[in-house]
CSV table of C-alpha atoms in Angstrom, one decimal:
chain,number,residue,atom,x,y,z
G,1,UNK,CA,0.0,-0.6,0.2
G,2,UNK,CA,3.2,2.3,1.0
G,3,UNK,CA,4.5,1.7,-2.4
G,4,UNK,CA,1.4,2.6,-4.6
G,5,UNK,CA,1.1,5.5,-2.6
G,6,UNK,CA,4.7,6.9,-2.8
G,7,UNK,CA,3.5,5.6,-6.9
G,8,UNK,CA,1.1,8.3,-7.5
G,9,UNK,CA,3.1,10.9,-5.2
G,10,UNK,CA,6.1,10.5,-7.5
G,11,UNK,CA,3.2,11.0,-11.1
G,12,UNK,CA,1.3,13.6,-9.7
G,13,UNK,CA,4.4,16.0,-9.1
G,14,UNK,CA,5.8,15.4,-12.5
G,15,UNK,CA,1.8,15.6,-13.8
G,16,UNK,CA,2.0,18.8,-11.5
G,17,UNK,CA,4.8,20.6,-13.1
G,18,UNK,CA,4.4,23.6,-15.2
G,19,UNK,CA,5.2,23.6,-18.9
G,20,UNK,CA,7.8,26.2,-20.1
G,21,UNK,CA,5.5,28.2,-22.5
G,22,UNK,CA,2.9,28.5,-19.4
G,23,UNK,CA,4.9,31.0,-18.4
G,24,UNK,CA,4.7,33.8,-19.8
G,25,UNK,CA,1.8,36.1,-20.0
G,26,UNK,CA,-1.6,34.1,-19.8
G,27,UNK,CA,-3.1,36.2,-22.3
G,28,UNK,CA,-0.9,35.6,-25.2
G,29,UNK,CA,0.5,32.1,-24.6
G,30,UNK,CA,2.9,31.8,-27.5
G,31,UNK,CA,3.9,35.2,-27.9
G,32,UNK,CA,7.2,35.7,-25.7
G,33,UNK,CA,8.0,38.8,-23.9
G,34,UNK,CA,10.2,40.9,-26.6
G,35,UNK,CA,13.8,41.2,-25.5
G,36,UNK,CA,14.0,38.3,-22.7
G,37,UNK,CA,16.4,35.8,-24.5
G,38,UNK,CA,16.8,32.3,-22.3
G,39,UNK,CA,19.1,31.1,-24.5
G,40,UNK,CA,17.7,29.3,-27.4
G,41,UNK,CA,17.5,31.2,-30.6
G,42,UNK,CA,14.5,34.1,-30.3
G,43,UNK,CA,16.2,37.0,-32.1
G,44,UNK,CA,13.1,37.3,-34.3
G,45,UNK,CA,11.3,38.4,-31.6
G,46,UNK,CA,14.0,40.9,-30.0
G,47,UNK,CA,14.1,43.6,-32.6
G,48,UNK,CA,11.9,46.0,-34.4
G,49,UNK,CA,11.5,46.7,-38.0
G,50,UNK,CA,11.4,50.5,-38.3
G,51,UNK,CA,9.7,50.9,-42.1
G,52,UNK,CA,9.7,54.7,-41.9
G,53,UNK,CA,6.6,57.1,-43.2
G,54,UNK,CA,6.7,55.7,-46.5
G,55,UNK,CA,7.8,52.3,-48.3
G,56,UNK,CA,7.9,53.7,-51.8
G,57,UNK,CA,11.4,54.4,-53.4
G,58,UNK,CA,10.6,57.2,-54.6
G,59,UNK,CA,9.1,59.3,-51.6
G,60,UNK,CA,12.0,57.6,-49.9
G,61,UNK,CA,14.5,59.1,-51.6
G,62,UNK,CA,13.0,62.5,-51.2
G,63,UNK,CA,12.4,62.1,-48.0
G,64,UNK,CA,16.3,61.1,-47.0
G,65,UNK,CA,17.8,64.3,-48.8
G,66,UNK,CA,14.9,66.8,-46.8
G,67,UNK,CA,15.6,64.6,-43.1
G,68,UNK,CA,20.0,64.4,-44.0
G,69,UNK,CA,19.6,68.5,-45.0
G,70,UNK,CA,17.1,69.5,-41.7
G,71,UNK,CA,19.5,67.4,-39.3
G,72,UNK,CA,22.9,69.5,-40.8
G,73,UNK,CA,20.9,72.5,-40.3
G,74,UNK,CA,20.6,71.7,-37.0
G,75,UNK,CA,23.4,70.6,-36.2
G,76,UNK,CA,25.6,73.5,-37.4
G,77,UNK,CA,23.3,75.9,-36.0
G,78,UNK,CA,22.9,74.6,-32.9
G,79,UNK,CA,26.9,74.1,-32.4
G,80,UNK,CA,27.2,77.7,-33.4
G,81,UNK,CA,24.8,79.1,-30.5
G,82,UNK,CA,27.0,76.7,-28.4
G,83,UNK,CA,30.1,78.4,-29.3
G,84,UNK,CA,29.1,81.4,-29.6
G,85,UNK,CA,27.8,81.9,-25.6
G,86,UNK,CA,31.1,80.1,-24.7
G,87,UNK,CA,33.7,82.4,-26.2
G,88,UNK,CA,31.6,85.6,-25.8
G,89,UNK,CA,31.9,86.9,-22.5
G,90,UNK,CA,29.4,89.2,-22.5
G,91,UNK,CA,26.8,86.1,-23.1
G,92,UNK,CA,28.0,84.7,-20.1
G,93,UNK,CA,24.2,85.9,-18.4
G,94,UNK,CA,21.9,83.5,-17.5
G,95,UNK,CA,19.6,83.9,-20.2
G,96,UNK,CA,22.4,83.0,-22.6
G,97,UNK,CA,23.2,80.0,-19.4
G,98,UNK,CA,20.0,78.3,-20.4
G,99,UNK,CA,19.8,79.1,-23.9
G,100,UNK,CA,23.6,77.2,-24.4
G,101,UNK,CA,21.8,74.3,-23.0
G,102,UNK,CA,19.0,74.4,-24.6
G,103,UNK,CA,20.8,73.8,-28.0
G,104,UNK,CA,22.7,71.4,-26.3
G,105,UNK,CA,19.4,69.7,-26.0
G,106,UNK,CA,18.2,69.8,-29.2
G,107,UNK,CA,21.3,68.8,-30.9
G,108,UNK,CA,21.4,65.1,-28.5
G,109,UNK,CA,17.9,65.1,-29.6
G,110,UNK,CA,17.4,64.9,-33.4
G,111,UNK,CA,21.3,63.2,-32.8
G,112,UNK,CA,19.1,60.2,-31.4
G,113,UNK,CA,16.6,60.0,-33.8
G,114,UNK,CA,17.9,61.4,-37.1
G,115,UNK,CA,21.3,59.4,-37.7
G,116,UNK,CA,19.5,55.9,-37.2
G,117,UNK,CA,16.9,56.7,-39.2
G,118,UNK,CA,18.4,57.8,-42.6
G,119,UNK,CA,20.7,54.8,-42.0
G,120,UNK,CA,17.3,52.8,-42.7
G,121,UNK,CA,16.0,54.7,-45.4
G,122,UNK,CA,19.6,53.5,-47.1
G,123,UNK,CA,19.2,49.9,-46.3
G,124,UNK,CA,17.4,47.0,-46.6
G,125,UNK,CA,18.5,46.0,-43.4
G,126,UNK,CA,15.3,48.0,-41.4
G,127,UNK,CA,15.5,45.9,-37.9
G,128,UNK,CA,16.0,48.1,-34.9
G,129,UNK,CA,17.0,46.1,-31.4
G,130,UNK,CA,14.7,45.8,-28.0
G,131,UNK,CA,17.5,47.4,-26.5
G,132,UNK,CA,18.8,49.6,-28.8
G,133,UNK,CA,14.6,51.2,-29.4
G,134,UNK,CA,14.5,51.0,-25.8
G,135,UNK,CA,17.2,53.6,-25.4
G,136,UNK,CA,16.3,55.6,-28.0
G,137,UNK,CA,12.5,55.7,-26.5
G,138,UNK,CA,14.5,56.9,-22.9
G,139,UNK,CA,16.5,59.3,-24.4
G,140,UNK,CA,13.6,60.9,-26.0
G,141,UNK,CA,11.2,60.7,-23.6
G,142,UNK,CA,13.6,62.4,-21.3
G,143,UNK,CA,15.2,65.2,-24.1
G,144,UNK,CA,11.6,66.1,-24.5
G,145,UNK,CA,10.9,66.7,-20.8
G,146,UNK,CA,14.5,68.6,-20.4
G,147,UNK,CA,13.8,70.6,-23.5
G,148,UNK,CA,10.1,72.0,-21.9
G,149,UNK,CA,11.8,72.4,-18.5
G,150,UNK,CA,14.4,74.7,-20.0
G,151,UNK,CA,11.5,77.2,-21.6
G,152,UNK,CA,9.9,76.8,-18.5
G,153,UNK,CA,13.2,78.3,-16.6
G,154,UNK,CA,13.7,80.7,-19.3
G,155,UNK,CA,10.6,82.0,-18.8
G,156,UNK,CA,11.6,82.6,-15.1
G,157,UNK,CA,14.7,84.8,-16.1
G,158,UNK,CA,12.7,86.4,-18.1
G,159,UNK,CA,9.9,87.4,-15.7
G,160,UNK,CA,13.1,88.7,-13.1
G,161,UNK,CA,14.7,90.7,-16.0
G,162,UNK,CA,11.4,92.9,-16.9
G,163,UNK,CA,9.2,92.5,-13.4
G,164,UNK,CA,12.2,92.5,-11.1
G,165,UNK,CA,15.2,94.2,-12.7
G,166,UNK,CA,16.8,96.2,-9.9
G,167,UNK,CA,17.0,92.0,-8.4
G,168,UNK,CA,18.2,90.5,-11.4
G,169,UNK,CA,21.7,89.9,-10.3
G,170,UNK,CA,21.1,88.4,-6.6
G,171,UNK,CA,17.9,87.1,-7.6
G,172,UNK,CA,19.6,84.9,-11.0
G,173,UNK,CA,22.4,84.2,-9.1
G,174,UNK,CA,25.4,81.8,-10.9
G,175,UNK,CA,24.5,79.5,-8.2
G,176,UNK,CA,20.7,79.3,-8.6
G,177,UNK,CA,21.1,79.2,-12.3
G,178,UNK,CA,23.4,75.9,-11.7
G,179,UNK,CA,20.3,74.4,-8.8
G,180,UNK,CA,17.4,74.9,-11.7
G,181,UNK,CA,19.6,73.3,-14.7
G,182,UNK,CA,20.6,70.1,-12.2
G,183,UNK,CA,16.4,69.9,-11.2
G,184,UNK,CA,15.4,70.0,-14.5
G,185,UNK,CA,18.0,67.4,-15.8
G,186,UNK,CA,16.5,65.3,-12.3
G,187,UNK,CA,13.0,65.7,-13.3
G,188,UNK,CA,13.7,64.9,-17.0
G,189,UNK,CA,16.1,61.4,-16.2
G,190,UNK,CA,13.5,60.4,-13.8
G,191,UNK,CA,10.3,61.0,-16.6
G,192,UNK,CA,12.0,59.1,-19.1
G,193,UNK,CA,13.5,56.2,-16.6
G,194,UNK,CA,9.4,55.9,-14.7
G,195,UNK,CA,8.5,55.2,-18.6
G,196,UNK,CA,11.1,53.0,-20.1
G,197,UNK,CA,10.8,50.8,-17.3
G,198,UNK,CA,7.3,50.3,-17.7
G,199,UNK,CA,7.5,50.0,-21.3
G,200,UNK,CA,9.7,46.7,-20.5
G,201,UNK,CA,6.8,45.0,-18.7
G,202,UNK,CA,4.3,45.1,-21.6
G,203,UNK,CA,4.0,42.4,-24.1
G,204,UNK,CA,4.9,42.0,-27.8
G,205,UNK,CA,3.1,39.9,-30.5
G,206,UNK,CA,2.5,39.8,-33.7
G,207,UNK,CA,3.5,43.0,-36.1
G,208,UNK,CA,6.5,44.0,-35.3
G,209,UNK,CA,6.8,46.4,-37.5
G,210,UNK,CA,7.1,50.4,-36.8
G,211,UNK,CA,5.6,52.9,-39.5
G,212,UNK,CA,7.1,55.7,-38.2
G,213,UNK,CA,10.7,57.1,-37.9
G,214,UNK,CA,12.1,56.7,-34.3
G,215,UNK,CA,10.5,54.3,-31.6
G,216,UNK,CA,8.5,56.6,-30.5
G,217,UNK,CA,6.0,55.8,-27.3
G,218,UNK,CA,2.4,55.2,-28.7
G,219,UNK,CA,3.6,53.8,-31.4
G,220,UNK,CA,5.0,50.8,-29.2
G,221,UNK,CA,2.2,51.0,-27.1
G,222,UNK,CA,-0.2,50.0,-30.4
G,223,UNK,CA,1.9,47.1,-30.8
G,224,UNK,CA,1.6,45.9,-27.8
G,225,UNK,CA,-0.9,42.2,-26.8
G,226,UNK,CA,-0.4,43.0,-22.9
G,227,UNK,CA,-2.9,45.7,-20.9
G,228,UNK,CA,-1.4,48.8,-20.9
G,229,UNK,CA,-4.0,50.9,-19.2
G,230,UNK,CA,-1.1,51.1,-16.7
G,231,UNK,CA,1.2,52.7,-18.8
G,232,UNK,CA,-1.7,55.2,-20.6
G,233,UNK,CA,-2.5,56.0,-17.3
G,234,UNK,CA,1.5,57.0,-16.2
G,235,UNK,CA,1.9,58.8,-19.3
G,236,UNK,CA,-1.5,61.0,-19.0
G,237,UNK,CA,-0.4,61.6,-15.1
G,238,UNK,CA,3.1,62.5,-15.3
G,239,UNK,CA,3.1,64.4,-19.1
G,240,UNK,CA,0.0,66.8,-17.2
G,241,UNK,CA,2.9,67.4,-14.1
G,242,UNK,CA,5.9,67.5,-15.9
G,243,UNK,CA,4.6,69.6,-19.0
G,244,UNK,CA,1.0,71.1,-18.1
G,245,UNK,CA,2.8,72.6,-14.8
G,246,UNK,CA,6.0,74.9,-16.7
G,247,UNK,CA,3.3,75.8,-18.8
G,248,UNK,CA,0.8,77.1,-16.5
G,249,UNK,CA,3.7,78.3,-14.6
G,250,UNK,CA,4.8,79.8,-18.4
G,251,UNK,CA,1.8,81.5,-19.0
G,252,UNK,CA,1.5,83.2,-15.8
G,253,UNK,CA,4.9,84.2,-15.9
G,254,UNK,CA,4.2,86.3,-18.8
G,255,UNK,CA,0.4,87.6,-17.8
G,256,UNK,CA,3.0,89.8,-15.2
G,257,UNK,CA,5.6,90.1,-17.7
G,258,UNK,CA,3.2,91.6,-20.6
G,259,UNK,CA,1.5,93.8,-17.0
G,260,UNK,CA,5.0,95.4,-16.4
G,261,UNK,CA,5.6,96.4,-19.9
G,262,UNK,CA,2.0,97.9,-20.5
G,263,UNK,CA,3.1,100.3,-17.7
G,264,UNK,CA,6.5,101.5,-19.2
G,265,UNK,CA,6.0,105.1,-20.8
G,266,UNK,CA,8.3,104.9,-23.5
G,267,UNK,CA,7.7,103.1,-26.5
G,268,UNK,CA,11.0,102.1,-27.3
G,269,UNK,CA,11.9,100.7,-24.2
G,270,UNK,CA,8.6,98.5,-24.1
G,271,UNK,CA,9.6,97.5,-28.0
G,272,UNK,CA,13.0,96.1,-26.2
G,273,UNK,CA,11.6,94.5,-23.6
G,274,UNK,CA,8.9,92.8,-25.9
G,275,UNK,CA,11.7,91.8,-28.0
G,276,UNK,CA,13.7,89.7,-25.0
G,277,UNK,CA,10.3,87.4,-25.0
G,278,UNK,CA,9.2,87.3,-29.1
G,279,UNK,CA,11.7,84.7,-29.5
G,280,UNK,CA,11.1,82.5,-26.7
G,281,UNK,CA,7.2,82.7,-27.0
G,282,UNK,CA,7.3,81.3,-30.7
G,283,UNK,CA,9.8,78.3,-29.7
G,284,UNK,CA,7.1,77.8,-26.7
G,285,UNK,CA,4.3,78.2,-29.1
G,286,UNK,CA,5.7,75.9,-31.5
G,287,UNK,CA,7.2,73.3,-29.2
G,288,UNK,CA,3.3,73.3,-27.3
G,289,UNK,CA,1.6,73.8,-30.4
G,290,UNK,CA,3.2,70.3,-32.1
G,291,UNK,CA,3.6,68.3,-28.8
G,292,UNK,CA,-0.1,68.5,-27.5
G,293,UNK,CA,-1.5,67.5,-31.1
G,294,UNK,CA,0.4,63.9,-30.7
G,295,UNK,CA,0.1,63.2,-26.6
G,296,UNK,CA,-2.9,65.2,-24.7
G,297,UNK,CA,-5.2,62.5,-27.0
G,298,UNK,CA,-6.7,59.0,-26.0
G,299,UNK,CA,-4.1,56.0,-27.0
G,300,UNK,CA,-7.3,54.1,-29.2
G,301,UNK,CA,-7.5,58.0,-31.3
G,302,UNK,CA,-3.9,57.6,-32.3
G,303,UNK,CA,-3.3,57.1,-35.8
G,304,UNK,CA,-0.2,57.9,-38.0
G,305,UNK,CA,-1.4,61.2,-39.3
G,306,UNK,CA,0.4,62.3,-36.1
G,307,UNK,CA,3.7,62.1,-37.6
G,308,UNK,CA,3.7,64.9,-39.4
G,309,UNK,CA,2.8,66.3,-35.9
G,310,UNK,CA,5.7,64.7,-34.3
G,311,UNK,CA,8.1,65.4,-37.0
G,312,UNK,CA,7.6,68.7,-36.2
G,313,UNK,CA,8.4,68.3,-32.7
G,314,UNK,CA,11.4,65.9,-33.0
G,315,UNK,CA,12.9,67.7,-36.3
G,316,UNK,CA,11.4,71.1,-37.0
G,317,UNK,CA,11.7,72.8,-34.0
G,318,UNK,CA,15.4,71.7,-32.9
G,319,UNK,CA,16.3,73.1,-36.4
G,320,UNK,CA,14.3,76.2,-35.9
G,321,UNK,CA,15.6,77.2,-32.2
G,322,UNK,CA,18.6,78.8,-33.4
G,323,UNK,CA,17.2,80.7,-36.0
G,324,UNK,CA,14.5,82.2,-33.8
G,325,UNK,CA,16.9,83.1,-31.0
G,326,UNK,CA,19.5,84.7,-33.0
G,327,UNK,CA,17.1,86.3,-35.6
G,328,UNK,CA,16.8,89.7,-34.6
G,329,UNK,CA,18.8,89.2,-31.2
G,330,UNK,CA,21.9,92.0,-32.0
G,331,UNK,CA,24.1,90.0,-28.9
G,332,UNK,CA,23.4,86.6,-30.9
G,333,UNK,CA,24.4,88.8,-34.0
G,334,UNK,CA,27.7,90.0,-32.8
G,335,UNK,CA,28.8,86.8,-31.4
G,336,UNK,CA,28.4,85.3,-34.3
G,337,UNK,CA,30.1,87.5,-36.2
G,338,UNK,CA,33.1,87.4,-33.9
G,339,UNK,CA,32.9,83.7,-34.2
G,340,UNK,CA,32.7,83.6,-37.9
G,341,UNK,CA,34.9,86.3,-39.0
G,342,UNK,CA,37.4,87.0,-36.1
G,343,UNK,CA,39.1,90.2,-36.7
G,344,UNK,CA,37.3,91.1,-39.9
G,345,UNK,CA,34.4,91.2,-37.7
G,346,UNK,CA,36.0,94.0,-35.3
G,347,UNK,CA,37.4,96.0,-38.3
G,348,UNK,CA,34.1,96.1,-39.9
G,349,UNK,CA,32.5,97.5,-36.5
C-alpha cells in the first residue's frame, strides 16, 4: 500500500510541473516577451522593424535628402549657438546660459533619432534591436521633458529681468542657475526612466513593424498585446505634471511680464522689453502646439496622421530654435560675427 502511495505521489509531481510556455503572458501564451533571451534562438522577437514614413523608393529618396538637410542645419545652427555663447564673455548671463543648454538638448535630441532613420532609409535591413529601441525611447522622452523644463526656466529668467530688474543680479545668481538646471535634468531623467521601465513590462506579439521614423511611445503601445492601461494612465498623469505645470507657470509669468511692459512709458523701451521675450514665446508656441497634438489624446485615437506633428517637434523645432533666437538678437549677431569672422568682423564694427 505504501509503495502504491509513493508511486502515485511521484506521478502527481511529474504531471504537476508547469510547462515552460505557460510562464508567458496568460492572454498570449505563444507570444514571448520581447527582449528576454533564455538561451534559445529568439532573435526574431528581440527587434523591431523601423519602416519609416513611406515604403515607396521615390518618396524615401526625397525623405532621405530632406531629413539629412534638416539634420545638418540643426547641428550647425545649435553648435554655432553653443560656441558663440561659450567664447563671448558678454553672453555669460543667465538667459544665454539656459539658451546654450537648450541648444545642447536639441543637438542631442536630433542625434538620438535622425542618424538611425537615415541609415534605415538607405538600407535594406530596417531592424532595430529591442534594447536599442528602448534606449532611443528613453532619450527621446527624457530630452523632450528637459526641453520643456528649460523653456519654463527661461520664462522665469525673463520674468525676473523685466518685472524685478533691480534684483536681477542677486535673484538669478550663478548658483541658482546651476541649481535650476540640475533640477531640470533630475526631473527629466526620472520621467524618462519611469516610462522606459514601464515599457519593459509590455508584451509584444504579432506584427513588429513600426511605420514610423523612430521608437515612439504611442507607436510601441499600439503594437502591444498585453494590457497597457497602466502605461497610458501614468503617461497622462506624469505628462500633465511635467508639461502642463511648467506651461501654466509660463503663462502666469508672461501675464505679469505683459502687465509690467504696459506700464513702461517709453514706446522704444516697451519694444525692447517685448523683443527679449518674443523669440522665447515663438519657441514655446511651436513646441507646445505640436506636442499637444500628439500626446494629449487617448491612445486609441492615435493614428499615422499624427506623425506630421511628431516630425514637427522632433525635427523642425530643434532646427528652428537657433534661427528664432538669433534672428533679431543683436548680441547673438555680434557674437556669431566675432566667432566666424574674428578680427575682420571687429574691423567692420
